[in-house]
Coordinates of C-alpha atoms in Angstrom, one line a residue:
Chain A
M1 CA -0.3 0.4 0.0
T2 CA 1.9 3.0 -0.5
L3 CA 1.6 6.6 1.6
A4 CA -0.4 9.2 0.9
V5 CA 1.2 11.3 2.8
S6 CA 3.7 14.0 1.1
I7 CA 6.3 14.4 3.7
L8 CA 8.5 17.7 3.3
P9 CA 12.6 17.4 3.5
E10 CA 13.5 17.9 6.8
Q11 CA 15.1 21.3 7.3
Q12 CA 11.6 22.9 5.0
L13 CA 10.0 20.8 8.3
A14 CA 12.1 21.2 11.2
A15 CA 11.9 25.0 10.4
L16 CA 7.9 25.1 10.4
N17 CA 8.2 22.4 13.6
A18 CA 10.3 24.8 15.6
T19 CA 7.6 27.9 14.8
Y20 CA 5.2 25.7 15.7
R21 CA 7.0 24.6 19.2
K22 CA 6.9 28.4 19.4
A23 CA 3.6 29.3 19.3
V24 CA 2.1 25.9 21.5
A25 CA 5.1 27.4 23.8
R26 CA 3.7 30.9 23.9
K27 CA 0.3 30.2 24.5
R28 CA 1.2 27.9 27.4
L29 CA 3.6 30.1 29.2
R30 CA 0.3 32.0 29.0
L31 CA -1.8 29.9 29.9
L32 CA 0.8 29.3 33.0
A33 CA 0.8 32.9 34.2
G34 CA -3.2 33.2 34.0
F35 CA -2.9 30.0 36.2
A36 CA -0.8 31.6 38.7
V37 CA -2.1 34.7 38.8
F38 CA -5.4 32.8 39.7
V39 CA -4.3 30.0 42.6
A40 CA -3.1 33.8 43.6
A41 CA -6.2 35.2 44.5
L42 CA -7.3 32.6 45.3
V43 CA -4.5 32.4 48.4
V44 CA -5.1 35.5 49.2
A45 CA -9.1 34.9 49.5
S46 CA -8.4 32.1 51.6
I47 CA -6.2 34.5 54.4
G48 CA -8.8 36.8 54.0
A49 CA -11.6 34.0 54.1
E50 CA -10.7 32.7 57.4
V51 CA -10.6 29.3 54.8
N52 CA -9.6 26.6 57.8
L53 CA -9.2 23.2 56.4
R54 CA -8.8 21.6 59.8
T55 CA -12.6 23.3 60.6
L56 CA -13.3 21.7 57.5
F57 CA -12.4 17.5 58.4
T58 CA -13.1 18.5 62.2
Y59 CA -16.5 19.7 61.3
F60 CA -17.7 17.7 58.1
G61 CA -19.1 15.0 59.9
N62 CA -21.7 17.4 61.5
F63 CA -22.4 18.4 58.7
V64 CA -23.3 15.0 57.5
S65 CA -24.5 14.3 60.5
Y66 CA -26.7 17.6 60.3
F67 CA -28.4 15.4 57.8
D68 CA -29.1 12.7 59.7
R69 CA -30.2 15.4 62.3
I70 CA -33.1 17.0 60.6
L71 CA -34.3 13.0 59.0
T72 CA -35.0 11.9 62.8
L73 CA -37.9 12.2 64.3
D74 CA -38.4 13.5 68.5
S75 CA -38.8 9.6 69.4
G76 CA -35.9 8.7 67.1
Q77 CA -37.1 6.8 64.1
R78 CA -36.9 7.7 60.4
V79 CA -39.4 10.7 59.9
W80 CA -40.6 8.9 56.6
T81 CA -42.4 6.5 59.3
N82 CA -44.5 8.6 60.9
F83 CA -45.6 11.1 58.3
G84 CA -47.8 13.4 60.9
E85 CA -45.7 13.8 63.0
W86 CA -43.1 15.2 60.2
F87 CA -45.7 17.6 58.9
W88 CA -47.9 18.1 63.0
G89 CA -47.8 21.8 61.3
L90 CA -48.3 21.7 58.3
H91 CA -51.4 23.8 58.4
K92 CA -49.3 26.5 59.6
W93 CA -47.1 26.8 57.2
L94 CA -48.9 25.7 54.0
K95 CA -50.3 29.6 55.1
L96 CA -47.6 31.0 55.5
L97 CA -46.4 29.5 51.9
G98 CA -49.9 31.1 50.5
E99 CA -48.1 34.3 51.9
T100 CA -45.3 34.2 50.7
L101 CA -46.3 33.2 47.3
L102 CA -48.6 36.4 47.6
I103 CA -45.7 38.3 48.1
S104 CA -43.8 37.1 45.3
Y105 CA -46.6 38.2 43.1
V106 CA -48.1 41.4 44.0
G107 CA -43.5 41.9 44.2
T108 CA -43.9 40.7 40.7
L109 CA -47.0 42.5 39.2
I110 CA -45.8 46.0 41.0
G111 CA -41.9 45.1 39.4
A112 CA -43.2 44.2 35.9
V113 CA -45.6 47.3 35.4
L114 CA -43.4 50.2 37.3
A115 CA -40.5 48.1 34.8
F116 CA -43.0 48.7 32.0
G117 CA -42.9 52.0 32.3
L118 CA -40.1 52.5 32.5
N119 CA -38.3 51.0 30.0
F120 CA -39.5 52.7 26.6
L121 CA -37.2 55.1 29.0
A122 CA -34.5 53.8 28.9
A123 CA -34.2 51.6 25.1
E124 CA -32.0 53.4 22.9
N125 CA -33.9 53.2 20.0
T126 CA -37.2 54.6 22.1
S127 CA -36.0 56.6 24.7
P128 CA -37.5 60.8 23.9
A129 CA -34.2 61.8 25.3
P130 CA -30.5 61.9 26.3
W131 CA -30.9 62.9 29.7
L132 CA -33.2 60.4 30.3
L133 CA -31.8 57.4 29.3
F134 CA -29.2 58.2 31.3
T135 CA -30.9 58.2 34.0
V136 CA -33.8 55.6 34.1
R137 CA -30.2 53.5 33.9
R138 CA -28.6 54.6 36.4
L139 CA -31.9 54.4 38.3
L140 CA -32.5 50.4 37.5
E141 CA -28.9 50.0 38.0
F142 CA -29.2 50.8 41.1
A143 CA -32.3 49.1 41.9
R144 CA -31.0 46.0 40.8
T145 CA -27.8 45.7 42.0
V146 CA -28.7 46.4 46.1
P147 CA -29.6 42.8 46.8
G148 CA -33.7 42.1 47.2
I149 CA -32.4 41.7 52.0
V150 CA -31.0 44.9 52.1
F151 CA -33.8 46.2 50.9
A152 CA -36.0 44.4 52.9
L153 CA -33.8 45.6 55.9
I154 CA -34.6 48.7 55.7
F155 CA -38.3 48.6 54.8
V156 CA -38.6 46.8 58.0
M157 CA -37.4 49.6 59.7
A158 CA -39.8 51.8 57.7
F159 CA -43.4 49.9 56.7
G160 CA -42.5 47.7 60.4
L161 CA -42.2 44.0 60.5
G162 CA -44.4 42.3 58.1
P163 CA -45.1 41.5 54.3
V164 CA -45.9 44.7 53.7
A165 CA -41.5 45.0 53.3
G166 CA -41.6 41.6 51.4
V167 CA -43.3 43.3 48.6
L168 CA -42.0 46.7 48.1
A169 CA -38.2 44.5 48.6
I170 CA -38.7 42.0 45.8
A171 CA -41.1 45.2 44.0
I172 CA -37.7 47.1 43.7
H173 CA -35.1 44.6 43.0
S174 CA -37.8 43.6 40.0
T175 CA -38.3 46.6 39.0
G176 CA -34.5 46.8 38.1
A177 CA -34.2 43.1 36.7
L178 CA -36.9 43.8 34.6
G179 CA -36.8 46.9 33.6
K180 CA -33.6 46.4 32.1
L181 CA -34.6 42.7 30.3
F182 CA -37.9 44.9 29.3
S183 CA -35.7 47.5 27.3
E184 CA -33.4 44.9 25.7
I185 CA -36.5 43.2 23.9
V186 CA -37.3 46.8 23.0
E187 CA -33.7 47.6 21.5
N188 CA -34.3 44.4 19.5
A189 CA -37.6 44.9 17.5
D190 CA -38.2 46.6 14.2
M191 CA -38.7 50.4 13.7
K192 CA -40.1 50.1 10.9
P193 CA -43.7 50.4 12.1
V194 CA -42.7 52.8 14.3
E195 CA -42.0 54.5 11.6
G196 CA -44.6 54.4 9.6
I197 CA -46.9 55.7 12.8
R198 CA -44.5 58.6 12.9
S199 CA -44.8 59.5 9.4
T200 CA -48.8 59.9 9.7
G201 CA -48.3 62.6 12.7
A202 CA -48.5 60.0 15.9
S203 CA -46.9 61.0 19.5
W204 CA -44.2 59.1 21.5
L205 CA -46.8 57.7 23.7
S206 CA -49.2 56.1 20.3
C207 CA -45.9 55.2 18.9
M208 CA -45.0 53.1 21.6
R209 CA -48.7 51.9 21.7
F210 CA -49.0 50.7 17.9
A211 CA -45.9 50.5 17.3
I212 CA -43.6 48.8 19.4
L213 CA -46.2 47.1 21.6
P214 CA -47.4 44.4 19.7
Q215 CA -44.0 43.1 19.4
V216 CA -42.8 42.8 22.5
S217 CA -45.1 42.3 24.6
A218 CA -45.1 38.4 24.0
G219 CA -41.2 39.0 26.0
F220 CA -41.9 41.5 28.5
A221 CA -44.7 38.3 29.7
S222 CA -41.8 36.1 29.5
Y223 CA -39.6 37.1 31.3
A224 CA -42.4 39.0 33.7
L225 CA -43.6 34.6 34.5
L226 CA -39.9 34.3 35.0
R227 CA -38.9 36.8 37.9
F228 CA -42.1 35.3 39.9
E229 CA -40.2 31.9 39.9
I230 CA -37.3 34.0 41.1
N231 CA -39.1 35.8 43.5
V232 CA -40.5 32.9 45.4
R233 CA -37.7 31.4 45.9
E234 CA -36.7 34.7 47.4
A235 CA -39.7 35.5 49.2
S236 CA -39.1 32.0 51.0
V237 CA -35.6 33.8 52.5
M238 CA -37.8 37.3 53.6
G239 CA -38.3 36.3 56.7
F240 CA -35.4 36.2 57.3
V241 CA -35.5 39.9 58.4
G242 CA -39.2 39.4 59.4
A243 CA -40.6 40.5 56.0
G244 CA -43.1 38.3 55.9
G245 CA -43.3 34.1 55.0
I246 CA -41.8 30.9 55.5
G247 CA -38.7 32.5 56.2
Q248 CA -39.5 33.1 59.4
E249 CA -40.5 29.7 60.8
L250 CA -37.7 28.4 58.8
I251 CA -35.4 30.8 60.6
V252 CA -36.4 29.9 63.6
A253 CA -36.5 25.9 63.2
I254 CA -32.9 25.9 62.4
R255 CA -32.1 28.6 65.6
K256 CA -33.6 26.1 67.9
F257 CA -32.2 23.4 66.2
Y258 CA -36.3 22.0 65.8
Y259 CA -34.5 19.0 63.3
S260 CA -37.5 17.7 62.4
D261 CA -38.9 21.1 61.8
V262 CA -36.2 21.9 59.1
S263 CA -36.5 18.7 56.2
A264 CA -40.4 19.2 56.8
I265 CA -40.2 23.5 55.8
L266 CA -37.6 22.5 53.5
V267 CA -39.5 19.7 52.0
T268 CA -42.8 22.2 51.4
I269 CA -40.3 25.0 49.6
I270 CA -38.7 23.0 47.1
V271 CA -42.2 21.2 46.6
T272 CA -43.3 24.2 46.5
V273 CA -40.9 26.2 44.1
F274 CA -41.1 22.5 42.3
L275 CA -44.7 22.7 41.5
I276 CA -44.2 27.0 40.8
D277 CA -41.4 26.1 38.2
I278 CA -43.4 23.5 36.0
T279 CA -46.4 25.7 36.1
T280 CA -44.9 28.8 34.6
G281 CA -43.4 26.6 31.7
W282 CA -46.4 25.4 30.9
V283 CA -48.3 29.0 30.8
R284 CA -45.3 30.2 29.3
G285 CA -45.5 27.6 26.5
R286 CA -49.1 27.2 26.3
L287 CA -48.6 31.6 25.9
F288 CA -46.3 32.1 23.3
G289 CA -45.3 28.4 22.1
K290 CA -42.0 26.2 22.1
E291 CA -39.4 28.5 21.1
A292 CA -40.4 31.2 23.6
R293 CA -39.6 28.7 26.5
T294 CA -35.9 29.1 26.5
Chain B
M1 CA -56.6 55.8 -5.5
S2 CA -59.2 55.6 -3.1
R3 CA -59.7 57.1 0.1
P4 CA -60.0 55.2 3.4
Q5 CA -64.3 56.2 3.8
D6 CA -64.7 54.4 0.4
V7 CA -63.2 51.2 1.8
D8 CA -66.3 48.3 1.7
T9 CA -66.7 46.7 5.3
A10 CA -69.3 44.7 4.6
E11 CA -67.2 42.9 1.5
L12 CA -64.7 42.4 4.0
R13 CA -66.6 41.2 6.6
A14 CA -67.7 38.5 4.6
R15 CA -64.6 37.7 3.5
Y16 CA -62.9 37.1 6.3
P17 CA -65.2 36.0 8.9
H18 CA -62.4 34.5 11.1
V19 CA -61.0 38.4 12.1
F20 CA -64.2 39.8 12.5
N21 CA -66.7 37.0 14.0
R22 CA -64.1 35.4 16.2
P23 CA -65.9 33.2 19.0
A24 CA -66.9 34.4 22.2
S25 CA -64.4 32.8 23.5
S26 CA -61.6 33.8 22.4
R27 CA -62.4 37.7 22.7
L28 CA -62.8 37.3 26.7
A29 CA -59.2 35.2 27.0
T30 CA -57.1 38.5 27.3
P31 CA -59.7 40.6 29.5
A32 CA -60.3 37.4 31.9
M33 CA -57.3 36.6 32.8
L34 CA -56.3 40.6 33.3
A35 CA -59.1 40.4 35.0
G36 CA -58.1 37.0 37.4
A37 CA -54.6 38.7 38.0
L38 CA -55.7 41.5 39.3
A39 CA -58.3 39.7 41.7
I40 CA -55.2 38.2 42.7
F41 CA -53.6 40.8 43.2
V42 CA -55.7 43.2 45.0
F43 CA -56.9 39.8 47.6
G44 CA -52.9 39.8 47.4
L45 CA -52.6 43.8 48.8
V46 CA -55.6 42.9 51.2
D47 CA -53.9 39.5 52.7
L48 CA -51.0 40.4 53.2
D49 CA -52.5 44.5 55.5
F50 CA -51.1 47.0 52.8
S51 CA -53.2 49.5 54.7
P52 CA -52.9 53.2 52.8
S53 CA -52.4 55.1 56.0
R54 CA -50.0 52.4 56.5
F55 CA -48.2 52.7 53.6
I56 CA -48.3 56.8 53.6
S57 CA -47.0 56.4 57.6
G58 CA -43.9 53.8 56.0
L59 CA -43.5 56.2 53.2
S60 CA -43.1 60.0 55.3
Q61 CA -40.2 57.6 57.6
L62 CA -38.1 56.0 54.2
G63 CA -38.7 59.7 53.2
W64 CA -36.6 60.2 56.9
I65 CA -34.7 57.5 56.9
S66 CA -33.2 58.6 53.1
M67 CA -32.2 62.5 54.5
M68 CA -30.8 60.5 57.6
M69 CA -28.8 58.7 54.6
M70 CA -26.9 62.1 53.2
P71 CA -24.3 62.8 53.0
P72 CA -22.7 58.7 53.1
D73 CA -20.1 58.8 56.4
P74 CA -18.5 55.5 57.6
G75 CA -17.0 57.5 60.2
S76 CA -14.2 56.1 62.1
S77 CA -14.8 52.5 60.4
L78 CA -13.7 52.9 57.1
P79 CA -10.5 50.2 57.7
L80 CA -13.4 48.1 59.3
Y81 CA -15.2 48.0 56.2
L82 CA -12.1 47.8 53.9
K83 CA -11.8 44.6 55.3
A84 CA -15.8 43.1 54.9
L85 CA -15.6 44.3 51.6
G86 CA -12.9 42.1 51.1
E87 CA -13.9 39.3 52.8
T88 CA -16.8 39.8 50.9
L89 CA -14.3 39.8 47.9
S90 CA -12.8 37.0 49.0
I91 CA -15.8 34.8 49.8
A92 CA -17.4 35.0 46.1
L93 CA -13.8 33.7 44.6
L94 CA -13.5 31.4 46.6
G95 CA -17.0 29.8 46.6
T96 CA -17.6 29.7 43.1
T97 CA -14.3 28.0 42.3
L98 CA -15.1 25.3 45.0
A99 CA -18.3 24.8 43.7
A100 CA -17.0 24.5 40.2
L101 CA -13.7 22.4 41.0
L102 CA -16.6 20.3 42.8
A103 CA -19.5 20.1 40.0
L104 CA -17.6 19.4 36.9
P105 CA -17.4 15.7 36.8
V106 CA -20.4 15.4 38.5
S107 CA -21.1 17.5 35.4
L108 CA -20.2 14.5 33.4
F109 CA -22.7 12.2 35.2
A110 CA -25.7 14.3 33.7
A111 CA -25.2 15.1 30.6
R112 CA -27.2 13.0 27.8
N113 CA -24.4 11.9 25.3
I114 CA -22.6 10.5 28.7
V115 CA -23.9 8.3 30.6
P116 CA -27.6 6.6 30.0
G117 CA -31.1 8.0 31.1
I118 CA -30.7 5.9 34.1
V119 CA -28.1 7.3 35.7
R120 CA -28.6 10.9 34.2
F121 CA -31.9 11.0 35.6
P122 CA -31.3 10.5 39.8
V123 CA -28.1 13.1 39.3
R124 CA -30.0 15.9 37.4
R125 CA -32.9 15.7 40.6
F126 CA -29.9 15.4 43.2
L127 CA -29.2 18.9 41.2
D128 CA -32.6 20.5 41.5
S129 CA -32.9 20.1 44.6
I130 CA -30.2 21.5 45.8
R131 CA -30.9 24.4 44.1
G132 CA -34.3 24.6 45.2
V133 CA -32.9 25.9 48.0
D134 CA -31.9 29.8 48.9
T135 CA -27.3 30.7 49.3
L136 CA -28.9 32.3 53.1
I137 CA -30.2 28.9 53.9
W138 CA -27.5 27.4 52.7
A139 CA -25.7 29.5 54.7
L140 CA -27.9 29.2 58.2
V141 CA -27.2 24.9 57.4
W142 CA -23.3 26.0 57.3
I143 CA -23.1 28.1 60.4
N144 CA -24.6 25.2 62.4
V145 CA -21.6 23.3 61.5
V146 CA -19.0 25.6 60.7
G147 CA -19.8 27.8 63.2
L148 CA -20.1 31.9 62.6
G149 CA -17.8 33.7 60.0
P150 CA -16.9 34.1 56.5
F151 CA -16.0 30.4 56.2
A152 CA -19.4 29.2 56.4
G153 CA -20.0 31.8 53.8
V154 CA -17.8 30.4 51.7
L155 CA -19.1 27.0 51.6
A156 CA -22.8 27.7 51.4
I157 CA -22.0 29.7 48.1
A158 CA -20.1 26.0 47.4
V159 CA -22.9 24.3 47.5
S160 CA -25.4 26.5 46.0
D161 CA -23.8 26.8 43.3
F162 CA -22.6 23.6 42.6
G163 CA -26.2 23.0 41.6
A164 CA -27.0 25.5 39.3
F165 CA -22.7 24.9 38.3
G166 CA -24.1 20.7 37.1
K167 CA -27.0 21.8 34.9
L168 CA -25.2 24.8 34.1
F169 CA -22.3 22.8 32.4
S170 CA -23.8 19.7 31.7
E171 CA -26.1 21.7 29.5
A172 CA -22.8 22.9 27.4
I173 CA -21.9 19.4 27.0
E174 CA -24.5 17.9 25.6
S175 CA -24.7 20.9 22.2
A176 CA -20.6 20.1 22.4
D177 CA -19.9 18.7 19.0
Q178 CA -20.6 15.0 19.1
K179 CA -18.3 14.7 15.9
Q180 CA -14.4 15.8 17.4
V181 CA -15.3 12.2 19.9
E182 CA -16.5 10.2 17.8
G183 CA -13.1 11.0 15.2
I184 CA -10.8 10.4 18.9
R185 CA -12.7 7.0 19.2
A186 CA -11.9 6.5 15.5
S187 CA -8.4 6.5 15.9
G188 CA -8.7 4.0 19.1
G189 CA -9.3 6.6 21.9
S190 CA -10.1 5.7 25.5
A191 CA -13.4 6.9 26.8
L192 CA -11.8 9.4 29.3
H193 CA -9.5 10.4 26.4
E194 CA -13.1 11.2 24.4
I195 CA -14.2 13.4 27.3
R196 CA -9.8 15.0 28.2
F197 CA -9.4 15.7 23.6
G198 CA -12.9 15.6 22.5
L199 CA -14.9 17.9 24.3
M200 CA -13.4 19.6 27.2
P201 CA -11.8 21.8 24.4
Q202 CA -15.1 22.5 23.1
V203 CA -16.7 23.3 26.4
L204 CA -13.7 24.6 28.5
P205 CA -14.0 27.9 27.3
V206 CA -18.1 27.6 27.8
I207 CA -17.7 27.0 31.4
A208 CA -14.7 29.3 32.0
G209 CA -17.1 32.2 30.9
Q210 CA -20.1 31.1 33.1
V211 CA -18.0 30.4 36.3
L212 CA -16.5 34.5 35.5
Y213 CA -20.0 35.4 34.6
F214 CA -21.3 33.4 38.7
I215 CA -18.1 35.2 40.1
E216 CA -19.7 38.1 39.3
S217 CA -23.5 37.6 40.4
N218 CA -21.4 35.9 43.6
T219 CA -20.5 39.0 45.1
R220 CA -23.8 40.3 44.9
S221 CA -24.8 36.6 47.1
A222 CA -22.0 36.9 49.2
T223 CA -22.6 40.5 50.5
I224 CA -26.3 39.0 51.6
I225 CA -25.4 36.0 53.5
G226 CA -23.6 37.8 56.0
I227 CA -27.2 39.2 57.0
V228 CA -27.4 35.4 58.6
G229 CA -23.9 35.6 60.5
A230 CA -21.8 33.9 57.9
G231 CA -19.4 36.7 57.5
G232 CA -18.5 39.7 54.7
I233 CA -20.0 43.2 54.2
G234 CA -23.4 41.9 55.1
L235 CA -23.0 41.4 58.2
Q236 CA -21.3 45.2 59.3
L237 CA -24.6 46.4 57.5
A238 CA -26.9 44.3 59.0
E239 CA -25.3 45.6 62.4
Q240 CA -25.9 49.6 61.0
I241 CA -29.2 48.8 60.0
R242 CA -29.9 47.8 63.4
V243 CA -29.3 50.5 64.6
L244 CA -29.8 53.1 62.8
E245 CA -26.7 54.5 62.1
W246 CA -28.3 55.4 58.7
Q247 CA -25.4 57.7 57.0
K248 CA -22.8 53.9 57.9
V249 CA -25.7 52.0 55.5
S250 CA -25.2 54.3 53.1
F251 CA -21.4 54.0 52.6
L252 CA -21.6 51.3 53.0
I253 CA -24.4 50.2 50.1
L254 CA -22.4 52.7 47.7
M255 CA -19.2 50.5 48.8
I256 CA -21.4 47.7 47.5
L257 CA -22.0 49.3 44.4
V258 CA -19.0 49.9 43.7
A259 CA -17.0 46.9 43.3
V260 CA -20.0 45.1 42.5
A261 CA -19.7 47.6 39.0
A262 CA -15.3 47.2 39.2
I263 CA -16.3 43.4 39.6
D264 CA -18.3 43.3 36.9
F265 CA -16.2 45.6 34.9
I266 CA -13.6 43.0 35.3
S267 CA -14.9 40.3 35.2
G268 CA -16.5 41.3 31.3
K269 CA -13.1 42.1 30.4
L270 CA -12.0 38.5 31.2
R271 CA -14.8 36.7 29.4
F272 CA -14.7 38.8 26.3
A273 CA -10.5 37.5 26.0
I274 CA -11.4 34.7 26.7
I275 CA -14.9 33.7 24.7
G276 CA -15.0 36.3 22.4
R277 CA -17.4 39.0 21.5
R278 CA -19.9 37.0 19.8
A279 CA -20.8 34.6 22.9
V280 CA -20.3 37.4 25.2
A281 CA -22.9 39.5 23.1

């Protein structure tokens, strides 16, 4: 059998090989340097974060046994042998879960409405004035960057303990996040309908209503539903700072070492989050067809 | 050219009955949905105690607090806050790295093109349930295990991101091109060779981009886990809010904003360098 591959003469080959090796060596060096910088950053970070591997190894058993403990009833049996006792507070927890869902629903809706009002001002192609674009964008950025739970802490001081603070915190955070996503959809919208409407002498408001809105409403609704999903998770911890919902009950159970309650509440939260994910996924699929689901 | 009023609407109606004579159910669907959404909203407002008087007094209180926040002033505790900020950044960096290292091997077991469905399904559900629990809850659990402090924060972020990374990585692996893997197999490579030389070169840039993005978003998460006692700037923030030192609070919030913006900028640059402009956008 003849060899189909032609082999270059030695000299030419050596020159090519040398260039190749040099290129590879340069790439490797860069990778190595990057890696070294990264490792150095990690070392500095571990000192800063008081990482102590000894503690981890000593107490890692605790982590495993913690799950053992939260899955054991006071009587020493496994939790799943006696559902009635494991979920003894189910009635109370379901009520708090309902409150959590309402907090995220009302918060998402307020946030979505505010974001809807602001996003046309924050989109490059529709904003009526550059200074407005700049201000609204910074405002949304602020609302998005400050974590929701920080707003909740401050609102608890202003509005008192209870779900009102949680709703407002979620609303503000959602306004920031949705405002950005909405304005990105608007920026991707086709501008020809706007020109068409403007050429009939319509105002800015009618341009938005009749040219942009029909193109973007499906995307808006899809993102709002997605946000609702995220907010359910967020609302489940709002109670940690006293802003209503199931989190209050959970933090008490964790802090006071009511082990089996911890696992029961966690299970109810996880199941609820699953159900909400599935439902909103189904609704989004129904509303906008398969391609909008991603 | 005919003027608009010359249009024969009767003829149009006859020609397009599906536009003009839609059944009542489809015409009512949208208003009904809006009414339903509004009804739940109103019920929520009532159920959650949104009385107008409370709202207004809260707003005036909030206005008062905002006035008290001006101007932001750290007092004499600036070095303490800078240290706390460094702690927060360390928590984000270490937690994300740890999560990525742990998630990489596990994600192989959650990818359709590597393992059969019978392995994939339980691994996926396992990752889902980890993700279903919020970072703050993980922080509380770890505080019970390793005690108060930033180390608990690192572990909390590592665990909750482990769930997210496992899913994202396995999706990246599933969307990788199979031809290169087949090429390695054809030249006699083992299963590990296929992964190392067929999959990893395709998947690693995507993973690197995701890890950088998570470092960015974890800077935000790391600021809040301090609220439950897991170290970092959140601890200071929660304390100052509780003792009503509003000038310090606003200064701390400003510090967080600046730090997040800086990390955004750096990681944007890095992602750009690693995976190129097209993939970033």
